[in-house]
PDB file of C-alpha atoms in Angstrom:
ATOM      1  CA  MET S   4      17.708-137.136 106.390  1.00 57.00           C
ATOM      2  CA  ALA S   5      15.125-137.984 108.903  1.00 64.00           C
ATOM      3  CA  ALA S   6      13.156-141.076 108.515  1.00 67.00           C
ATOM      4  CA  GLN S   7       9.375-140.712 108.076  1.00 76.00           C
ATOM      5  CA  LEU S   8       7.931-142.777 110.640  1.00 80.00           C
ATOM      6  CA  ALA S   9       4.424-144.636 109.699  1.00 83.00           C
ATOM      7  CA  VAL S  10       1.982-143.300 112.229  1.00 86.00           C
ATOM      8  CA  GLU S  11      -1.819-143.943 112.380  1.00 88.00           C
ATOM      9  CA  ILE S  12      -3.794-141.458 114.047  1.00 88.00           C
ATOM     10  CA  ASP S  13      -7.570-142.672 114.935  1.00 90.00           C
ATOM     11  CA  ARG S  14      -9.399-139.300 115.417  1.00 88.00           C
ATOM     12  CA  THR S  15     -12.601-141.379 116.672  1.00 88.00           C
ATOM     13  CA  SER S  16     -10.573-142.461 119.573  1.00 86.00           C
ATOM     14  CA  PRO S  17     -10.877-140.972 123.182  1.00 85.00           C
ATOM     15  CA  VAL S  18      -7.167-141.225 123.581  1.00 85.00           C
ATOM     16  CA  PRO S  19      -5.722-137.769 123.058  1.00 88.00           C
ATOM     17  CA  LEU S  20      -3.902-137.283 119.628  1.00 89.00           C
ATOM     18  CA  TYR S  21      -0.591-136.234 121.086  1.00 89.00           C
ATOM     19  CA  HIS S  22      -0.626-139.389 123.213  1.00 89.00           C
ATOM     20  CA  GLN S  23      -1.422-141.644 120.311  1.00 89.00           C
ATOM     21  CA  LEU S  24       1.579-140.015 118.415  1.00 90.00           C
ATOM     22  CA  ALA S  25       3.806-140.259 121.441  1.00 88.00           C
ATOM     23  CA  GLU S  26       3.075-144.157 122.050  1.00 88.00           C
ATOM     24  CA  GLN S  27       3.794-145.103 118.285  1.00 88.00           C
ATOM     25  CA  MET S  28       6.998-142.822 118.392  1.00 87.00           C
ATOM     26  CA  THR S  29       8.109-144.731 121.723  1.00 83.00           C
ATOM     27  CA  ALA S  30       7.256-148.248 120.105  1.00 83.00           C
ATOM     28  CA  ALA S  31       9.394-147.252 117.030  1.00 84.00           C
ATOM     29  CA  ILE S  32      12.294-146.449 119.252  1.00 79.00           C
ATOM     30  CA  GLU S  33      11.901-149.458 121.579  1.00 74.00           C
ATOM     31  CA  ASP S  34      11.555-151.956 118.621  1.00 75.00           C
ATOM     32  CA  GLY S  35      14.574-150.709 116.788  1.00 76.00           C
ATOM     33  CA  THR S  36      12.872-149.165 114.001  1.00 84.00           C
ATOM     34  CA  LEU S  37      14.443-145.819 115.136  1.00 83.00           C
ATOM     35  CA  LYS S  38      17.978-146.157 116.428  1.00 80.00           C
ATOM     36  CA  PRO S  39      20.191-144.247 118.698  1.00 78.00           C
ATOM     37  CA  GLY S  40      21.464-141.168 117.020  1.00 78.00           C
ATOM     38  CA  ASP S  41      18.822-141.088 114.204  1.00 83.00           C
ATOM     39  CA  ALA S  42      17.674-137.877 113.162  1.00 84.00           C
ATOM     40  CA  PHE S  43      13.947-137.345 113.881  1.00 83.00           C
ATOM     41  CA  GLU S  44      11.378-135.646 111.744  1.00 84.00           C
ATOM     42  CA  ASN S  45      10.810-132.159 112.643  1.00 84.00           C
ATOM     43  CA  GLU S  46       7.578-131.077 114.188  1.00 85.00           C
ATOM     44  CA  LEU S  47       6.543-129.031 111.254  1.00 89.00           C
ATOM     45  CA  SER S  48       6.959-131.823 108.759  1.00 89.00           C
ATOM     46  CA  LEU S  49       5.286-134.246 111.081  1.00 88.00           C
ATOM     47  CA  ALA S  50       2.359-131.892 111.551  1.00 90.00           C
ATOM     48  CA  ASP S  51       1.702-131.270 107.974  1.00 91.00           C
ATOM     49  CA  ARG S  52       2.257-134.987 107.082  1.00 90.00           C
ATOM     50  CA  LEU S  53      -0.296-136.302 109.780  1.00 90.00           C
ATOM     51  CA  SER S  54      -2.573-133.305 109.509  1.00 91.00           C
ATOM     52  CA  LEU S  55      -2.119-132.617 113.124  1.00 91.00           C
ATOM     53  CA  SER S  56      -1.626-129.179 114.765  1.00 92.00           C
ATOM     54  CA  ARG S  57       1.965-128.126 115.601  1.00 92.00           C
ATOM     55  CA  PRO S  58       1.246-127.974 119.429  1.00 91.00           C
ATOM     56  CA  THR S  59      -0.094-131.609 119.335  1.00 91.00           C
ATOM     57  CA  VAL S  60       3.160-132.697 117.772  1.00 91.00           C
ATOM     58  CA  ARG S  61       5.129-130.434 119.710  1.00 91.00           C
ATOM     59  CA  ARG S  62       3.593-132.203 122.992  1.00 90.00           C
ATOM     60  CA  ALA S  63       4.397-135.520 121.628  1.00 89.00           C
ATOM     61  CA  ILE S  64       7.794-134.593 121.158  1.00 88.00           C
ATOM     62  CA  ALA S  65       8.353-133.024 124.432  1.00 85.00           C
ATOM     63  CA  GLU S  66       7.121-136.220 126.208  1.00 82.00           C
ATOM     64  CA  LEU S  67       9.537-138.467 124.449  1.00 82.00           C
ATOM     65  CA  VAL S  68      12.259-135.899 125.487  1.00 78.00           C
ATOM     66  CA  GLU S  69      11.319-135.861 129.110  1.00 73.00           C
ATOM     67  CA  ARG S  70      11.315-139.744 129.214  1.00 69.00           C
ATOM     68  CA  GLY S  71      14.946-139.348 127.676  1.00 68.00           C
ATOM     69  CA  LEU S  72      14.028-141.363 124.335  1.00 76.00           C
ATOM     70  CA  LEU S  73      14.681-138.056 122.322  1.00 80.00           C
ATOM     71  CA  VAL S  74      17.371-135.443 122.540  1.00 77.00           C
ATOM     72  CA  ARG S  75      17.169-131.784 121.185  1.00 77.00           C
ATOM     73  CA  ARG S  76      20.398-130.209 120.329  1.00 73.00           C
ATOM     74  CA  ARG S  77      21.133-126.567 119.077  1.00 73.00           C
ATOM     75  CA  GLY S  78      22.015-126.673 115.247  1.00 72.00           C
ATOM     76  CA  ILE S  79      21.403-130.338 114.916  1.00 74.00           C
ATOM     77  CA  GLY S  80      17.943-130.815 115.629  1.00 80.00           C
ATOM     78  CA  THR S  81      15.911-133.773 117.434  1.00 83.00           C
ATOM     79  CA  THR S  82      17.736-137.150 117.450  1.00 83.00           C
ATOM     80  CA  VAL S  83      17.018-140.480 119.255  1.00 81.00           C
ATOM     81  CA  ALA S  84      18.982-140.758 122.568  1.00 73.00           C
ATOM     82  CA  ASN S  85      21.532-143.122 123.311  1.00 64.00           C
ATOM     83  CA  GLN S  86      19.961-146.527 124.510  1.00 56.00           C
ATOM     84  CA  VAL S  87      18.344-146.177 127.910  1.00 52.00           C
ATOM     85  CA  VAL S  88      16.135-149.097 129.124  1.00 51.00           C
ATOM     86  CA  HIS S  89      12.757-147.887 129.980  1.00 49.00           C
ATOM     87  CA  ARG S  90      10.571-149.944 132.309  1.00 51.00           C
ATOM     88  CA  ARG S  91       6.764-149.294 131.471  1.00 51.00           C
ATOM     89  CA  ASP S  92       3.980-149.650 134.177  1.00 49.00           C
ATOM     90  CA  GLU S  93       3.901-153.230 133.510  1.00 49.00           C
ATOM     91  CA  LEU S  94       4.780-156.264 135.459  1.00 48.00           C
ATOM     92  CA  THR S  95       7.924-157.356 133.501  1.00 55.00           C
ATOM     93  CA  SER S  96      11.465-158.427 134.392  1.00 55.00           C
ATOM     94  CA  LEU S  97      14.645-156.392 133.427  1.00 60.00           C
ATOM     95  CA  HIS S  98      15.557-159.495 131.389  1.00 57.00           C
ATOM     96  CA  GLU S  99      12.346-159.121 129.387  1.00 60.00           C
ATOM     97  CA  ASP S 100      12.633-155.393 129.057  1.00 61.00           C
ATOM     98  CA  LEU S 101      16.054-155.749 127.814  1.00 55.00           C
ATOM     99  CA  ALA S 102      14.981-158.315 125.299  1.00 52.00           C
ATOM    100  CA  ARG S 103      12.010-156.190 124.076  1.00 58.00           C
ATOM    101  CA  SER S 104      14.432-153.282 123.441  1.00 56.00           C
ATOM    102  CA  GLY S 105      16.788-155.345 121.217  1.00 55.00           C
ATOM    103  CA  ARG S 106      19.643-155.282 123.840  1.00 56.00           C
ATOM    104  CA  ALA S 107      21.118-158.634 124.970  1.00 65.00           C
ATOM    105  CA  PRO S 108      20.433-159.493 128.594  1.00 74.00           C
ATOM    106  CA  ARG S 109      23.349-161.114 130.493  1.00 84.00           C
ATOM    107  CA  THR S 110      23.227-162.151 134.145  1.00 89.00           C
ATOM    108  CA  GLN S 111      26.058-163.127 136.615  1.00 93.00           C
ATOM    109  CA  VAL S 112      24.548-164.619 139.776  1.00 95.00           C
ATOM    110  CA  LEU S 113      26.453-163.272 142.885  1.00 96.00           C
ATOM    111  CA  THR S 114      24.595-165.189 145.546  1.00 96.00           C
ATOM    112  CA  LEU S 115      22.110-168.137 145.562  1.00 96.00           C
ATOM    113  CA  THR S 116      21.552-169.219 149.153  1.00 97.00           C
ATOM    114  CA  THR S 117      18.743-169.733 151.825  1.00 96.00           C
ATOM    115  CA  LEU S 118      18.656-167.485 154.767  1.00 96.00           C
ATOM    116  CA  VAL S 119      16.335-165.993 157.531  1.00 96.00           C
ATOM    117  CA  ASP S 120      15.198-162.365 156.724  1.00 95.00           C
ATOM    118  CA  GLU S 121      12.314-161.010 158.920  1.00 95.00           C
ATOM    119  CA  ARG S 122      11.854-158.285 156.356  1.00 94.00           C
ATOM    120  CA  ALA S 123      11.472-160.264 153.339  1.00 95.00           C
ATOM    121  CA  ALA S 124       9.250-162.997 155.330  1.00 95.00           C
ATOM    122  CA  THR S 125       6.797-160.463 156.241  1.00 94.00           C
ATOM    123  CA  ALA S 126       6.581-159.150 152.653  1.00 93.00           C
ATOM    124  CA  LEU S 127       6.204-162.688 151.470  1.00 94.00           C
ATOM    125  CA  GLN S 128       3.541-163.545 154.228  1.00 92.00           C
ATOM    126  CA  VAL S 129       5.420-166.534 155.872  1.00 94.00           C
ATOM    127  CA  PRO S 130       6.732-166.980 159.414  1.00 94.00           C
ATOM    128  CA  VAL S 131       9.697-164.951 160.241  1.00 94.00           C
ATOM    129  CA  ASP S 132      11.923-167.903 160.828  1.00 95.00           C
ATOM    130  CA  SER S 133      11.441-169.332 157.420  1.00 95.00           C
ATOM    131  CA  GLU S 134      14.404-170.207 155.199  1.00 96.00           C
ATOM    132  CA  LEU S 135      13.914-168.062 152.456  1.00 97.00           C
ATOM    133  CA  VAL S 136      15.703-168.503 148.816  1.00 97.00           C
ATOM    134  CA  PHE S 137      17.837-165.368 148.364  1.00 97.00           C
ATOM    135  CA  LEU S 138      19.268-164.425 145.135  1.00 96.00           C
ATOM    136  CA  GLU S 139      21.555-161.631 144.150  1.00 97.00           C
ATOM    137  CA  ARG S 140      22.532-160.988 140.411  1.00 95.00           C
ATOM    138  CA  LEU S 141      24.229-158.474 138.295  1.00 95.00           C
ATOM    139  CA  ARG S 142      22.185-157.650 135.211  1.00 89.00           C
ATOM    140  CA  MET S 143      23.943-156.439 131.960  1.00 86.00           C
ATOM    141  CA  ALA S 144      23.314-155.491 128.589  1.00 80.00           C
ATOM    142  CA  GLY S 145      26.116-157.125 126.702  1.00 78.00           C
ATOM    143  CA  ASP S 146      29.156-155.824 128.712  1.00 82.00           C
ATOM    144  CA  GLN S 147      27.373-152.967 130.267  1.00 83.00           C
ATOM    145  CA  PRO S 148      26.207-153.322 133.897  1.00 89.00           C
ATOM    146  CA  LEU S 149      22.819-151.876 134.415  1.00 88.00           C
ATOM    147  CA  ALA S 150      21.357-153.396 137.869  1.00 91.00           C
ATOM    148  CA  ILE S 151      22.089-155.207 140.781  1.00 94.00           C
ATOM    149  CA  LEU S 152      18.822-157.416 141.589  1.00 94.00           C
ATOM    150  CA  SER S 153      18.199-158.819 145.084  1.00 96.00           C
ATOM    151  CA  ASN S 154      15.066-161.075 145.472  1.00 96.00           C
ATOM    152  CA  TRP S 155      13.651-163.318 147.933  1.00 97.00           C
ATOM    153  CA  LEU S 156      11.358-166.238 147.272  1.00 96.00           C
ATOM    154  CA  PRO S 157       9.329-168.699 149.433  1.00 95.00           C
ATOM    155  CA  PRO S 158      11.216-171.920 150.616  1.00 94.00           C
ATOM    156  CA  GLN S 159       9.492-174.059 148.040  1.00 93.00           C
ATOM    157  CA  HIS S 160      11.898-172.531 145.449  1.00 95.00           C
ATOM    158  CA  ALA S 161      15.121-173.831 146.815  1.00 94.00           C
ATOM    159  CA  ASP S 162      15.625-176.124 143.813  1.00 94.00           C
ATOM    160  CA  LEU S 163      16.620-172.938 141.673  1.00 94.00           C
ATOM    161  CA  THR S 164      20.037-173.170 140.007  1.00 94.00           C
ATOM    162  CA  ILE S 165      22.620-170.681 138.955  1.00 95.00           C
ATOM    163  CA  ASP S 166      22.532-172.217 135.447  1.00 94.00           C
ATOM    164  CA  ASP S 167      18.873-171.421 135.096  1.00 92.00           C
ATOM    165  CA  LEU S 168      19.289-167.882 136.600  1.00 92.00           C
ATOM    166  CA  GLU S 169      22.011-167.026 134.151  1.00 90.00           C
ATOM    167  CA  ALA S 170      20.030-168.428 131.145  1.00 87.00           C
ATOM    168  CA  GLU S 171      16.660-166.693 131.589  1.00 86.00           C
ATOM    169  CA  SER S 172      14.617-164.263 133.640  1.00 87.00           C
ATOM    170  CA  LEU S 173      13.302-165.047 137.082  1.00 91.00           C
ATOM    171  CA  TYR S 174       9.607-164.579 136.201  1.00 88.00           C
ATOM    172  CA  SER S 175      10.083-167.099 132.970  1.00 86.00           C
ATOM    173  CA  ILE S 176      11.508-169.588 135.564  1.00 92.00           C
ATOM    174  CA  LEU S 177       8.510-169.000 137.989  1.00 91.00           C
ATOM    175  CA  ARG S 178       6.120-169.318 135.237  1.00 88.00           C
ATOM    176  CA  ARG S 179       7.663-172.497 134.166  1.00 91.00           C
ATOM    177  CA  LYS S 180       7.192-173.738 137.667  1.00 91.00           C
ATOM    178  CA  GLY S 181       3.569-172.870 137.695  1.00 91.00           C
ATOM    179  CA  VAL S 182       3.800-169.832 139.629  1.00 90.00           C
ATOM    180  CA  ARG S 183       2.547-166.668 137.735  1.00 86.00           C
ATOM    181  CA  PRO S 184       3.171-163.113 138.963  1.00 82.00           C
ATOM    182  CA  VAL S 185       0.428-160.921 137.877  1.00 77.00           C
ATOM    183  CA  VAL S 186       0.293-157.833 140.002  1.00 78.00           C
ATOM    184  CA  GLY S 187       2.974-155.780 141.620  1.00 79.00           C
ATOM    185  CA  HIS S 188       3.341-153.109 144.184  1.00 82.00           C
ATOM    186  CA  GLN S 189       6.418-151.028 143.581  1.00 83.00           C
ATOM    187  CA  VAL S 190       8.231-148.222 145.516  1.00 87.00           C
ATOM    188  CA  ILE S 191      10.747-146.054 143.300  1.00 88.00           C
ATOM    189  CA  GLY S 192      13.373-143.939 144.761  1.00 91.00           C
ATOM    190  CA  ALA S 193      16.965-142.725 144.576  1.00 89.00           C
ATOM    191  CA  ARG S 194      20.145-143.059 146.404  1.00 90.00           C
ATOM    192  CA  SER S 195      23.959-142.855 146.487  1.00 91.00           C
ATOM    193  CA  ALA S 196      25.838-146.080 145.734  1.00 92.00           C
ATOM    194  CA  SER S 197      27.615-148.076 148.035  1.00 92.00           C
ATOM    195  CA  ALA S 198      31.442-148.929 147.613  1.00 93.00           C
ATOM    196  CA  LYS S 199      30.243-152.554 146.332  1.00 94.00           C
ATOM    197  CA  GLU S 200      27.635-151.081 144.160  1.00 94.00           C
ATOM    198  CA  ARG S 201      30.033-148.548 142.496  1.00 93.00           C
ATOM    199  CA  ARG S 202      32.410-151.417 141.768  1.00 94.00           C
ATOM    200  CA  LEU S 203      29.824-153.858 140.288  1.00 95.00           C
ATOM    201  CA  LEU S 204      27.801-150.974 138.226  1.00 92.00           C
ATOM    202  CA  ASP S 205      31.050-149.113 137.110  1.00 91.00           C
ATOM    203  CA  VAL S 206      29.720-145.671 138.554  1.00 89.00           C
ATOM    204  CA  HIS S 207      31.559-142.892 140.232  1.00 87.00           C
ATOM    205  CA  LYS S 208      31.117-141.927 144.093  1.00 85.00           C
ATOM    206  CA  GLY S 209      28.207-139.607 144.174  1.00 82.00           C
ATOM    207  CA  GLN S 210      26.716-140.753 141.110  1.00 84.00           C
ATOM    208  CA  PRO S 211      22.863-141.499 142.007  1.00 87.00           C
ATOM    209  CA  LEU S 212      21.262-144.977 141.584  1.00 92.00           C
ATOM    210  CA  LEU S 213      17.624-145.517 140.853  1.00 89.00           C
ATOM    211  CA  THR S 214      16.031-147.941 143.467  1.00 92.00           C
ATOM    212  CA  MET S 215      12.850-150.193 143.418  1.00 90.00           C
ATOM    213  CA  THR S 216      11.145-152.473 145.874  1.00 92.00           C
ATOM    214  CA  ARG S 217       8.760-154.884 144.465  1.00 89.00           C
ATOM    215  CA  HIS S 218       6.038-157.026 146.064  1.00 89.00           C
ATOM    216  CA  ALA S 219       4.709-159.355 143.252  1.00 87.00           C
ATOM    217  CA  TYR S 220       1.452-161.414 143.710  1.00 85.00           C
ATOM    218  CA  ASP S 221      -0.229-164.192 141.982  1.00 83.00           C
ATOM    219  CA  ALA S 222      -3.831-163.910 140.652  1.00 75.00           C
ATOM    220  CA  ASP S 223      -5.185-165.147 144.279  1.00 78.00           C
ATOM    221  CA  GLY S 224      -3.167-162.350 145.972  1.00 81.00           C
ATOM    222  CA  VAL S 225      -0.620-164.698 147.399  1.00 86.00           C
ATOM    223  CA  PRO S 226       2.964-163.341 147.571  1.00 90.00           C
ATOM    224  CA  VAL S 227       5.482-164.831 145.121  1.00 91.00           C
ATOM    225  CA  GLU S 228       8.433-162.548 145.129  1.00 93.00           C
ATOM    226  CA  PHE S 229       9.944-159.809 147.122  1.00 95.00           C
ATOM    227  CA  GLY S 230      12.588-157.714 145.294  1.00 94.00           C
ATOM    228  CA  ASP S 231      14.870-154.904 146.100  1.00 94.00           C
ATOM    229  CA  HIS S 232      16.715-153.566 143.254  1.00 92.00           C
ATOM    230  CA  CYS S 233      19.125-150.721 142.096  1.00 93.00           C
ATOM    231  CA  TYR S 234      19.884-149.389 138.764  1.00 89.00           C
ATOM    232  CA  ARG S 235      22.266-147.066 136.941  1.00 87.00           C
ATOM    233  CA  ALA S 236      20.308-143.964 136.469  1.00 82.00           C
ATOM    234  CA  ASP S 237      22.121-143.067 133.279  1.00 78.00           C
ATOM    235  CA  GLN S 238      21.111-146.370 131.709  1.00 74.00           C
ATOM    236  CA  TYR S 239      17.773-146.964 133.028  1.00 72.00           C
ATOM    237  CA  ALA S 240      14.265-145.246 133.357  1.00 68.00           C
ATOM    238  CA  PHE S 241      10.687-146.137 134.779  1.00 66.00           C
ATOM    239  CA  ASP S 242       8.162-145.003 132.081  1.00 62.00           C
ATOM    240  CA  ILE S 243       4.729-144.390 133.816  1.00 60.00           C
ATOM    241  CA  THR S 244       1.451-143.031 132.472  1.00 56.00           C
ATOM    242  CA  VAL S 245      -1.015-141.669 134.823  1.00 52.00           C
ATOM    243  CA  HIS S 246      -4.464-140.822 134.306  1.00 48.00           C
ATOM    244  CA  GLU S 247      -7.148-138.506 135.852  1.00 50.00           C
ATOM    245  CA  ARG S 248      -9.333-140.284 138.450  1.00 48.00           C
TER     246      ARG S 248
END
């Protein structure tokens, strides 16, 4: 029996009705109100209950299917998909995304050192011979490996410890140190996994990875972090809403 989701539609809002519905359905999945495998109310029932047209409801459901949050199966109907972490167009860390979606984030620090890296120094707008802080982490949800996170930080963060990095997110550590990332420029792509990545992420040869490079800045436009990350494509998705100019 499909649960009836509590939805509030504001017909005076300029936000399209299908988008209001899609956002509330998304929130219910992300906060655990709807769990993986749960049956989802069919579009006719949902349309009648909310006094919406079937095309409006169909479009909202199709949006969640495209995001990988819902699955349509012949003879079964629409159900909530197996858990996949969705990163919205917000400046958050994977640790925060996992916690928000109800999954237990766990971190294994693979590398914590200082080094010279011209590409990262250019991104951080410091001299190319600067000794940058470099950290590489394996991020997991429980025992499920999700991502390999490589980050470079300015030299003043050389006091970072493995214990801190395994206990909380990098961004929460930076905020505690008085550094607040507020703007990020991200480039998202995909590629095949290296042998090391296949071993750490437990993926097969030829299985694609999602990639993201990020430049993060504080409120004054000063670079505070440069990241180069890769994610299991079957466990992670970027969720971005675009608007007409």
